[in-house]
Amino acid sequence: MSGRNTSELHILCSASQLFLQPLWDHLRTWEALIQSPFFPAIFSIITYVGFCLPFVVLDVLCPWVPALRRYKIHPDFLPTTRQLLPCLGQTLYQHLIFVFPVTLLHWSRCPTFLPHEAPELFQLVCHVVFCLLLFDTEFFVWHVLHHKVPWLYRSFHKMHHQNSSSFALATQYMSIWELFSLGFFDMMNVTLLECHPLTVLVFHVVNMWLSVEDHSGYDFPWSTHRLVPFGWYGGVAHHDLHHSTFNCNFAPYFTHWDKILGTLRSAHTK
């Protein structure tokens, strides 16, 4: 019976791996690009701007499509060009001047290796969830410290709070120390869990989307916090309240750490 169960489990794992194999085989046709030192910075910028762009378009359409305002956290707020361009410029500048040299150094010491086999679907999902939970914990500690210690806030985190009403392109409007801290948490987690390169890509995409969504200023019926049950996930209104009051909702995504330490505040009670 034990041998039969083991055989069935092996078949399930093989089927799960085969599910992702065509996707991974297609990505490996771009192996030269993915293994190049330029890929991390290019991938990050394209993904980030691609996620921000739809919300920028919605903000442009808002004056002509009043129905969109019902989904805005702050219906009367629209980011101006003088707010959008510095945010975009900061992102491009930091990736060119800081992120690319660091990824180049990392590439020279640890070149990217792409295995022939795709990860199992279950393994990929588990690793992405674990990476998000680890990142949520690490950033919660970092975030609380940078709010509770005045010189840390003034020196490194204040920049991110210059826009009290969030909008998508303000997601990465932060100091280089904060950007590197978040990048370090990302890379440490995928390294700790020995994630497959495909899992790493998926995690970065999911992590970036959740971050942009939290800063977008839009609360749609399909927003992530409405899809995750039991109030486990904070969401855009949850994070917007942090930007408004500074003293609550320090975790970027989930709510358990704020609940445990008494810093959780419902967006409906503001």
PDB file of C-alpha atoms in Angstrom:
ATOM      1  CA  MET A   1       0.000   0.000   0.000  1.00  0.00           C
ATOM      2  CA  SER A   2       2.863   2.305   0.886  1.00  0.00           C
ATOM      3  CA  GLY A   3       4.549   1.614  -2.446  1.00  0.00           C
ATOM      4  CA  ARG A   4       1.307   2.338  -4.284  1.00  0.00           C
ATOM      5  CA  ASN A   5       0.899   5.656  -2.456  1.00  0.00           C
ATOM      6  CA  THR A   6       4.476   6.586  -3.263  1.00  0.00           C
ATOM      7  CA  SER A   7       3.917   5.750  -6.925  1.00  0.00           C
ATOM      8  CA  GLU A   8       0.730   7.834  -7.048  1.00  0.00           C
ATOM      9  CA  LEU A   9       2.489  10.737  -5.397  1.00  0.00           C
ATOM     10  CA  HIS A  10       5.306  10.518  -7.940  1.00  0.00           C
ATOM     11  CA  ILE A  11       2.788  10.552 -10.797  1.00  0.00           C
ATOM     12  CA  LEU A  12       1.063  13.608  -9.339  1.00  0.00           C
ATOM     13  CA  CYS A  13       4.367  15.428  -8.928  1.00  0.00           C
ATOM     14  CA  SER A  14       5.375  14.561 -12.490  1.00  0.00           C
ATOM     15  CA  ALA A  15       2.038  15.828 -13.807  1.00  0.00           C
ATOM     16  CA  SER A  16       2.435  19.021 -11.788  1.00  0.00           C
ATOM     17  CA  GLN A  17       5.891  19.541 -13.235  1.00  0.00           C
ATOM     18  CA  LEU A  18       4.700  18.839 -16.778  1.00  0.00           C
ATOM     19  CA  PHE A  19       2.026  21.522 -16.312  1.00  0.00           C
ATOM     20  CA  LEU A  20       4.725  24.223 -16.105  1.00  0.00           C
ATOM     21  CA  GLN A  21       7.243  22.636 -18.464  1.00  0.00           C
ATOM     22  CA  PRO A  22       5.913  24.222 -21.707  1.00  0.00           C
ATOM     23  CA  LEU A  23       6.051  27.674 -20.111  1.00  0.00           C
ATOM     24  CA  TRP A  24       9.546  27.084 -18.805  1.00  0.00           C
ATOM     25  CA  ASP A  25      10.718  25.692 -22.153  1.00  0.00           C
ATOM     26  CA  HIS A  26       9.419  28.842 -23.855  1.00  0.00           C
ATOM     27  CA  LEU A  27      11.197  31.097 -21.361  1.00  0.00           C
ATOM     28  CA  ARG A  28      14.422  29.177 -21.874  1.00  0.00           C
ATOM     29  CA  THR A  29      14.375  30.195 -25.549  1.00  0.00           C
ATOM     30  CA  TRP A  30      15.215  33.646 -24.122  1.00  0.00           C
ATOM     31  CA  GLU A  31      18.063  32.147 -22.108  1.00  0.00           C
ATOM     32  CA  ALA A  32      20.692  34.611 -23.324  1.00  0.00           C
ATOM     33  CA  LEU A  33      18.579  37.568 -22.172  1.00  0.00           C
ATOM     34  CA  ILE A  34      17.553  36.022 -18.857  1.00  0.00           C
ATOM     35  CA  GLN A  35      21.168  35.152 -18.029  1.00  0.00           C
ATOM     36  CA  SER A  36      22.483  38.594 -18.975  1.00  0.00           C
ATOM     37  CA  PRO A  37      23.373  41.147 -16.271  1.00  0.00           C
ATOM     38  CA  PHE A  38      20.879  43.572 -17.843  1.00  0.00           C
ATOM     39  CA  PHE A  39      17.853  41.349 -17.293  1.00  0.00           C
ATOM     40  CA  PRO A  40      17.044  42.022 -13.595  1.00  0.00           C
ATOM     41  CA  ALA A  41      16.948  45.812 -14.034  1.00  0.00           C
ATOM     42  CA  ILE A  42      15.086  45.658 -17.363  1.00  0.00           C
ATOM     43  CA  PHE A  43      12.594  43.105 -16.019  1.00  0.00           C
ATOM     44  CA  SER A  44      12.005  45.162 -12.876  1.00  0.00           C
ATOM     45  CA  ILE A  45      11.417  48.453 -14.699  1.00  0.00           C
ATOM     46  CA  ILE A  46       9.168  46.984 -17.408  1.00  0.00           C
ATOM     47  CA  THR A  47       7.091  45.034 -14.885  1.00  0.00           C
ATOM     48  CA  TYR A  48       6.772  47.980 -12.513  1.00  0.00           C
ATOM     49  CA  VAL A  49       5.851  50.560 -15.152  1.00  0.00           C
ATOM     50  CA  GLY A  50       3.535  48.045 -16.822  1.00  0.00           C
ATOM     51  CA  PHE A  51       1.622  47.577 -13.558  1.00  0.00           C
ATOM     52  CA  CYS A  52       1.509  51.320 -12.853  1.00  0.00           C
ATOM     53  CA  LEU A  53       0.378  52.389 -16.317  1.00  0.00           C
ATOM     54  CA  PRO A  54      -3.264  51.167 -16.084  1.00  0.00           C
ATOM     55  CA  PHE A  55      -3.766  53.178 -12.885  1.00  0.00           C
ATOM     56  CA  VAL A  56      -2.194  56.247 -14.481  1.00  0.00           C
ATOM     57  CA  VAL A  57      -4.654  55.873 -17.374  1.00  0.00           C
ATOM     58  CA  LEU A  58      -7.554  55.562 -14.902  1.00  0.00           C
ATOM     59  CA  ASP A  59      -6.456  58.778 -13.187  1.00  0.00           C
ATOM     60  CA  VAL A  60      -6.382  60.537 -16.571  1.00  0.00           C
ATOM     61  CA  LEU A  61      -9.873  59.233 -17.405  1.00  0.00           C
ATOM     62  CA  CYS A  62     -11.409  60.078 -14.019  1.00  0.00           C
ATOM     63  CA  PRO A  63     -12.504  63.648 -14.897  1.00  0.00           C
ATOM     64  CA  TRP A  64     -14.360  62.321 -17.967  1.00  0.00           C
ATOM     65  CA  VAL A  65     -15.643  59.092 -16.432  1.00  0.00           C
ATOM     66  CA  PRO A  66     -17.140  60.050 -13.048  1.00  0.00           C
ATOM     67  CA  ALA A  67     -18.145  56.434 -12.345  1.00  0.00           C
ATOM     68  CA  LEU A  68     -14.462  55.650 -11.735  1.00  0.00           C
ATOM     69  CA  ARG A  69     -14.446  57.892  -8.659  1.00  0.00           C
ATOM     70  CA  ARG A  70     -16.572  55.436  -6.693  1.00  0.00           C
ATOM     71  CA  TYR A  71     -13.575  53.100  -6.661  1.00  0.00           C
ATOM     72  CA  LYS A  72     -11.036  55.718  -5.542  1.00  0.00           C
ATOM     73  CA  ILE A  73      -9.995  55.863  -1.899  1.00  0.00           C
ATOM     74  CA  HIS A  74      -9.796  59.653  -2.236  1.00  0.00           C
ATOM     75  CA  PRO A  75     -12.361  60.562  -4.925  1.00  0.00           C
ATOM     76  CA  ASP A  76     -11.268  64.196  -5.158  1.00  0.00           C
ATOM     77  CA  PHE A  77      -7.551  63.473  -5.494  1.00  0.00           C
ATOM     78  CA  LEU A  78      -5.820  63.108  -8.840  1.00  0.00           C
ATOM     79  CA  PRO A  79      -1.998  63.059  -9.084  1.00  0.00           C
ATOM     80  CA  THR A  80      -0.579  65.883 -11.164  1.00  0.00           C
ATOM     81  CA  THR A  81       2.189  65.718 -13.719  1.00  0.00           C
ATOM     82  CA  ARG A  82       4.452  67.433 -11.186  1.00  0.00           C
ATOM     83  CA  GLN A  83       3.859  64.480  -8.861  1.00  0.00           C
ATOM     84  CA  LEU A  84       4.012  61.697 -11.454  1.00  0.00           C
ATOM     85  CA  LEU A  85       7.205  62.667 -13.295  1.00  0.00           C
ATOM     86  CA  PRO A  86       9.504  62.904 -10.234  1.00  0.00           C
ATOM     87  CA  CYS A  87       8.282  59.481  -9.107  1.00  0.00           C
ATOM     88  CA  LEU A  88       8.977  57.915 -12.491  1.00  0.00           C
ATOM     89  CA  GLY A  89      12.289  59.749 -12.758  1.00  0.00           C
ATOM     90  CA  GLN A  90      13.354  58.517  -9.315  1.00  0.00           C
ATOM     91  CA  THR A  91      12.629  54.909 -10.264  1.00  0.00           C
ATOM     92  CA  LEU A  92      14.554  55.119 -13.551  1.00  0.00           C
ATOM     93  CA  TYR A  93      17.472  56.957 -11.918  1.00  0.00           C
ATOM     94  CA  GLN A  94      17.823  54.469  -9.058  1.00  0.00           C
ATOM     95  CA  HIS A  95      17.680  51.463 -11.367  1.00  0.00           C
ATOM     96  CA  LEU A  96      20.289  52.923 -13.700  1.00  0.00           C
ATOM     97  CA  ILE A  97      22.709  54.319 -11.134  1.00  0.00           C
ATOM     98  CA  PHE A  98      22.323  51.853  -8.270  1.00  0.00           C
ATOM     99  CA  VAL A  99      20.334  48.701  -9.107  1.00  0.00           C
ATOM    100  CA  PHE A 100      22.123  47.853 -12.358  1.00  0.00           C
ATOM    101  CA  PRO A 101      25.679  48.090 -10.902  1.00  0.00           C
ATOM    102  CA  VAL A 102      24.648  45.880  -7.960  1.00  0.00           C
ATOM    103  CA  THR A 103      23.059  43.261 -10.230  1.00  0.00           C
ATOM    104  CA  LEU A 104      26.150  43.408 -12.461  1.00  0.00           C
ATOM    105  CA  LEU A 105      28.360  42.686  -9.451  1.00  0.00           C
ATOM    106  CA  HIS A 106      26.086  39.827  -8.372  1.00  0.00           C
ATOM    107  CA  TRP A 107      26.064  38.416 -11.924  1.00  0.00           C
ATOM    108  CA  SER A 108      29.875  38.483 -12.104  1.00  0.00           C
ATOM    109  CA  ARG A 109      30.086  36.408  -8.907  1.00  0.00           C
ATOM    110  CA  CYS A 110      27.008  34.186  -9.308  1.00  0.00           C
ATOM    111  CA  PRO A 111      25.943  33.782 -12.964  1.00  0.00           C
ATOM    112  CA  THR A 112      22.350  32.703 -13.488  1.00  0.00           C
ATOM    113  CA  PHE A 113      21.837  28.989 -14.109  1.00  0.00           C
ATOM    114  CA  LEU A 114      18.650  27.817 -15.821  1.00  0.00           C
ATOM    115  CA  PRO A 115      17.827  24.140 -15.192  1.00  0.00           C
ATOM    116  CA  HIS A 116      16.140  22.114 -17.919  1.00  0.00           C
ATOM    117  CA  GLU A 117      13.241  21.010 -15.738  1.00  0.00           C
ATOM    118  CA  ALA A 118      10.412  23.267 -14.557  1.00  0.00           C
ATOM    119  CA  PRO A 119       9.409  23.324 -10.897  1.00  0.00           C
ATOM    120  CA  GLU A 120       6.362  21.450  -9.677  1.00  0.00           C
ATOM    121  CA  LEU A 121       3.263  23.659  -9.571  1.00  0.00           C
ATOM    122  CA  PHE A 122       2.614  22.919  -5.903  1.00  0.00           C
ATOM    123  CA  GLN A 123       6.215  23.691  -5.009  1.00  0.00           C
ATOM    124  CA  LEU A 124       6.086  26.969  -6.946  1.00  0.00           C
ATOM    125  CA  VAL A 125       2.890  28.092  -5.204  1.00  0.00           C
ATOM    126  CA  CYS A 126       4.221  27.128  -1.766  1.00  0.00           C
ATOM    127  CA  HIS A 127       7.512  28.934  -2.318  1.00  0.00           C
ATOM    128  CA  VAL A 128       5.775  32.097  -3.556  1.00  0.00           C
ATOM    129  CA  VAL A 129       3.463  32.120  -0.516  1.00  0.00           C
ATOM    130  CA  PHE A 130       6.363  31.481   1.878  1.00  0.00           C
ATOM    131  CA  CYS A 131       8.412  34.246   0.231  1.00  0.00           C
ATOM    132  CA  LEU A 132       5.516  36.664   0.627  1.00  0.00           C
ATOM    133  CA  LEU A 133       5.067  35.722   4.297  1.00  0.00           C
ATOM    134  CA  LEU A 134       8.790  36.115   4.957  1.00  0.00           C
ATOM    135  CA  PHE A 135       8.903  39.435   3.126  1.00  0.00           C
ATOM    136  CA  ASP A 136       5.852  40.623   5.048  1.00  0.00           C
ATOM    137  CA  THR A 137       7.580  39.802   8.354  1.00  0.00           C
ATOM    138  CA  GLU A 138      10.899  41.361   7.408  1.00  0.00           C
ATOM    139  CA  PHE A 139       9.391  44.557   6.092  1.00  0.00           C
ATOM    140  CA  PHE A 140       7.072  44.819   9.109  1.00  0.00           C
ATOM    141  CA  VAL A 141      10.103  44.886  11.443  1.00  0.00           C
ATOM    142  CA  TRP A 142      11.987  47.279   9.145  1.00  0.00           C
ATOM    143  CA  HIS A 143       8.932  49.514   8.791  1.00  0.00           C
ATOM    144  CA  VAL A 144       8.173  49.739  12.510  1.00  0.00           C
ATOM    145  CA  LEU A 145      11.799  50.605  13.286  1.00  0.00           C
ATOM    146  CA  HIS A 146      11.858  53.314  10.623  1.00  0.00           C
ATOM    147  CA  HIS A 147       8.732  54.891  12.110  1.00  0.00           C
ATOM    148  CA  LYS A 148       9.633  54.532  15.792  1.00  0.00           C
ATOM    149  CA  VAL A 149      13.250  55.749  15.530  1.00  0.00           C
ATOM    150  CA  PRO A 150      13.089  59.428  14.443  1.00  0.00           C
ATOM    151  CA  TRP A 151      16.486  59.614  12.722  1.00  0.00           C
ATOM    152  CA  LEU A 152      15.758  56.461  10.720  1.00  0.00           C
ATOM    153  CA  TYR A 153      12.466  57.954   9.573  1.00  0.00           C
ATOM    154  CA  ARG A 154      13.976  61.326   8.667  1.00  0.00           C
ATOM    155  CA  SER A 155      17.005  59.833   6.941  1.00  0.00           C
ATOM    156  CA  PHE A 156      15.524  56.909   5.049  1.00  0.00           C
ATOM    157  CA  HIS A 157      11.733  56.562   5.084  1.00  0.00           C
ATOM    158  CA  LYS A 158      10.323  60.095   5.074  1.00  0.00           C
ATOM    159  CA  MET A 159      10.715  60.358   1.316  1.00  0.00           C
ATOM    160  CA  HIS A 160       8.153  57.599   0.755  1.00  0.00           C
ATOM    161  CA  HIS A 161       5.591  59.534   2.817  1.00  0.00           C
ATOM    162  CA  GLN A 162       5.870  62.808   0.917  1.00  0.00           C
ATOM    163  CA  ASN A 163       2.690  61.883  -0.955  1.00  0.00           C
ATOM    164  CA  SER A 164       0.013  61.454   1.724  1.00  0.00           C
ATOM    165  CA  SER A 165      -2.517  60.275  -0.875  1.00  0.00           C
ATOM    166  CA  SER A 166      -1.076  57.253  -2.646  1.00  0.00           C
ATOM    167  CA  PHE A 167      -0.939  56.691  -6.395  1.00  0.00           C
ATOM    168  CA  ALA A 168       0.653  53.879  -8.361  1.00  0.00           C
ATOM    169  CA  LEU A 169       3.884  55.587  -9.466  1.00  0.00           C
ATOM    170  CA  ALA A 170       4.568  56.626  -5.851  1.00  0.00           C
ATOM    171  CA  THR A 171       5.099  52.951  -4.948  1.00  0.00           C
ATOM    172  CA  GLN A 172       8.850  53.133  -5.519  1.00  0.00           C
ATOM    173  CA  TYR A 173       9.271  56.779  -4.595  1.00  0.00           C
ATOM    174  CA  MET A 174      11.693  55.961  -1.790  1.00  0.00           C
ATOM    175  CA  SER A 175      15.267  56.381  -0.669  1.00  0.00           C
ATOM    176  CA  ILE A 176      17.937  54.152  -2.126  1.00  0.00           C
ATOM    177  CA  TRP A 177      18.399  52.547   1.324  1.00  0.00           C
ATOM    178  CA  GLU A 178      14.741  51.557   1.408  1.00  0.00           C
ATOM    179  CA  LEU A 179      14.873  50.221  -2.148  1.00  0.00           C
ATOM    180  CA  PHE A 180      17.981  48.166  -1.381  1.00  0.00           C
ATOM    181  CA  SER A 181      16.440  46.885   1.856  1.00  0.00           C
ATOM    182  CA  LEU A 182      13.389  45.585   0.002  1.00  0.00           C
ATOM    183  CA  GLY A 183      15.561  44.104  -2.732  1.00  0.00           C
ATOM    184  CA  PHE A 184      17.758  42.413  -0.128  1.00  0.00           C
ATOM    185  CA  PHE A 185      14.714  40.824   1.544  1.00  0.00           C
ATOM    186  CA  ASP A 186      13.504  39.582  -1.844  1.00  0.00           C
ATOM    187  CA  MET A 187      16.791  37.959  -2.790  1.00  0.00           C
ATOM    188  CA  MET A 188      17.475  36.562   0.681  1.00  0.00           C
ATOM    189  CA  ASN A 189      14.125  34.784   0.754  1.00  0.00           C
ATOM    190  CA  VAL A 190      14.368  33.137  -2.667  1.00  0.00           C
ATOM    191  CA  THR A 191      17.940  32.091  -1.852  1.00  0.00           C
ATOM    192  CA  LEU A 192      16.976  30.726   1.560  1.00  0.00           C
ATOM    193  CA  LEU A 193      14.198  28.615   0.045  1.00  0.00           C
ATOM    194  CA  GLU A 194      16.363  27.617  -2.952  1.00  0.00           C
ATOM    195  CA  CYS A 195      13.641  28.697  -5.339  1.00  0.00           C
ATOM    196  CA  HIS A 196      13.617  27.641  -8.981  1.00  0.00           C
ATOM    197  CA  PRO A 197      14.329  30.569 -11.375  1.00  0.00           C
ATOM    198  CA  LEU A 198      10.730  30.413 -12.633  1.00  0.00           C
ATOM    199  CA  THR A 199       9.512  30.685  -9.033  1.00  0.00           C
ATOM    200  CA  VAL A 200      11.785  33.694  -8.530  1.00  0.00           C
ATOM    201  CA  LEU A 201      10.259  35.427 -11.555  1.00  0.00           C
ATOM    202  CA  VAL A 202       6.714  34.658 -10.415  1.00  0.00           C
ATOM    203  CA  PHE A 203       7.451  35.883  -6.890  1.00  0.00           C
ATOM    204  CA  HIS A 204       8.903  39.151  -8.147  1.00  0.00           C
ATOM    205  CA  VAL A 205       5.890  39.721 -10.400  1.00  0.00           C
ATOM    206  CA  VAL A 206       3.377  38.950  -7.630  1.00  0.00           C
ATOM    207  CA  ASN A 207       5.269  40.999  -5.064  1.00  0.00           C
ATOM    208  CA  MET A 208       5.483  43.983  -7.385  1.00  0.00           C
ATOM    209  CA  TRP A 209       1.806  43.773  -8.335  1.00  0.00           C
ATOM    210  CA  LEU A 210       0.677  43.646  -4.711  1.00  0.00           C
ATOM    211  CA  SER A 211       2.867  46.624  -3.865  1.00  0.00           C
ATOM    212  CA  VAL A 212       1.581  48.712  -6.787  1.00  0.00           C
ATOM    213  CA  GLU A 213      -2.018  47.729  -6.033  1.00  0.00           C
ATOM    214  CA  ASP A 214      -1.597  48.798  -2.396  1.00  0.00           C
ATOM    215  CA  HIS A 215      -0.455  52.253  -3.533  1.00  0.00           C
ATOM    216  CA  SER A 216      -2.815  52.607  -6.485  1.00  0.00           C
ATOM    217  CA  GLY A 217      -5.571  54.477  -4.649  1.00  0.00           C
ATOM    218  CA  TYR A 218      -8.232  52.257  -6.235  1.00  0.00           C
ATOM    219  CA  ASP A 219     -10.360  49.720  -4.364  1.00  0.00           C
ATOM    220  CA  PHE A 220     -12.084  47.482  -6.915  1.00  0.00           C
ATOM    221  CA  PRO A 221     -14.437  44.533  -6.275  1.00  0.00           C
ATOM    222  CA  TRP A 222     -11.660  42.239  -7.549  1.00  0.00           C
ATOM    223  CA  SER A 223      -8.872  43.797  -5.445  1.00  0.00           C
ATOM    224  CA  THR A 224      -6.688  41.235  -3.680  1.00  0.00           C
ATOM    225  CA  HIS A 225      -7.978  41.930  -0.167  1.00  0.00           C
ATOM    226  CA  ARG A 226     -11.499  41.059  -1.342  1.00  0.00           C
ATOM    227  CA  LEU A 227     -10.299  37.704  -2.688  1.00  0.00           C
ATOM    228  CA  VAL A 228      -8.387  36.606   0.435  1.00  0.00           C
ATOM    229  CA  PRO A 229     -10.821  35.441   3.168  1.00  0.00           C
ATOM    230  CA  PHE A 230     -11.057  36.182   6.914  1.00  0.00           C
ATOM    231  CA  GLY A 231      -9.421  39.605   6.708  1.00  0.00           C
ATOM    232  CA  TRP A 232      -5.966  38.019   6.446  1.00  0.00           C
ATOM    233  CA  TYR A 233      -4.911  40.501   3.761  1.00  0.00           C
ATOM    234  CA  GLY A 234      -4.988  44.260   4.308  1.00  0.00           C
ATOM    235  CA  GLY A 235      -5.227  45.763   0.846  1.00  0.00           C
ATOM    236  CA  VAL A 236      -5.252  49.228  -0.617  1.00  0.00           C
ATOM    237  CA  ALA A 237      -7.500  50.968   1.941  1.00  0.00           C
ATOM    238  CA  HIS A 238      -5.523  49.321   4.742  1.00  0.00           C
ATOM    239  CA  HIS A 239      -2.212  50.659   3.420  1.00  0.00           C
ATOM    240  CA  ASP A 240      -3.663  54.029   2.481  1.00  0.00           C
ATOM    241  CA  LEU A 241      -4.647  54.494   6.122  1.00  0.00           C
ATOM    242  CA  HIS A 242      -1.010  53.987   7.075  1.00  0.00           C
ATOM    243  CA  HIS A 243      -0.018  56.782   4.705  1.00  0.00           C
ATOM    244  CA  SER A 244      -2.695  59.018   6.228  1.00  0.00           C
ATOM    245  CA  THR A 245      -1.943  58.424   9.915  1.00  0.00           C
ATOM    246  CA  PHE A 246       1.618  56.937  10.014  1.00  0.00           C
ATOM    247  CA  ASN A 247       0.987  55.016  13.284  1.00  0.00           C
ATOM    248  CA  CYS A 248      -0.818  51.851  12.161  1.00  0.00           C
ATOM    249  CA  ASN A 249      -0.909  49.072   9.543  1.00  0.00           C
ATOM    250  CA  PHE A 250       2.856  48.657   9.211  1.00  0.00           C
ATOM    251  CA  ALA A 251       2.778  45.276   7.446  1.00  0.00           C
ATOM    252  CA  PRO A 252       2.764  45.629   3.651  1.00  0.00           C
ATOM    253  CA  TYR A 253       0.297  42.853   2.867  1.00  0.00           C
ATOM    254  CA  PHE A 254      -1.030  40.568   5.586  1.00  0.00           C
ATOM    255  CA  THR A 255      -2.646  41.605   8.852  1.00  0.00           C
ATOM    256  CA  HIS A 256      -1.412  39.066  11.434  1.00  0.00           C
ATOM    257  CA  TRP A 257       1.608  41.030  12.694  1.00  0.00           C
ATOM    258  CA  ASP A 258      -0.388  44.219  13.154  1.00  0.00           C
ATOM    259  CA  LYS A 259      -3.068  42.225  14.985  1.00  0.00           C
ATOM    260  CA  ILE A 260      -0.514  40.593  17.288  1.00  0.00           C
ATOM    261  CA  LEU A 261       1.237  43.858  18.164  1.00  0.00           C
ATOM    262  CA  GLY A 262      -1.893  45.998  18.343  1.00  0.00           C
ATOM    263  CA  THR A 263      -1.094  48.268  15.405  1.00  0.00           C
ATOM    264  CA  LEU A 264      -3.931  47.082  13.159  1.00  0.00           C
ATOM    265  CA  ARG A 265      -6.558  49.672  12.333  1.00  0.00           C
ATOM    266  CA  SER A 266      -9.555  49.070  10.140  1.00  0.00           C
ATOM    267  CA  ALA A 267      -9.933  51.383   7.171  1.00  0.00           C
ATOM    268  CA  HIS A 268     -13.662  51.516   7.909  1.00  0.00           C
ATOM    269  CA  THR A 269     -13.073  53.228  11.264  1.00  0.00           C
ATOM    270  CA  LYS A 270     -10.968  56.102  10.106  1.00  0.00           C
TER     271      LYS A 270
END
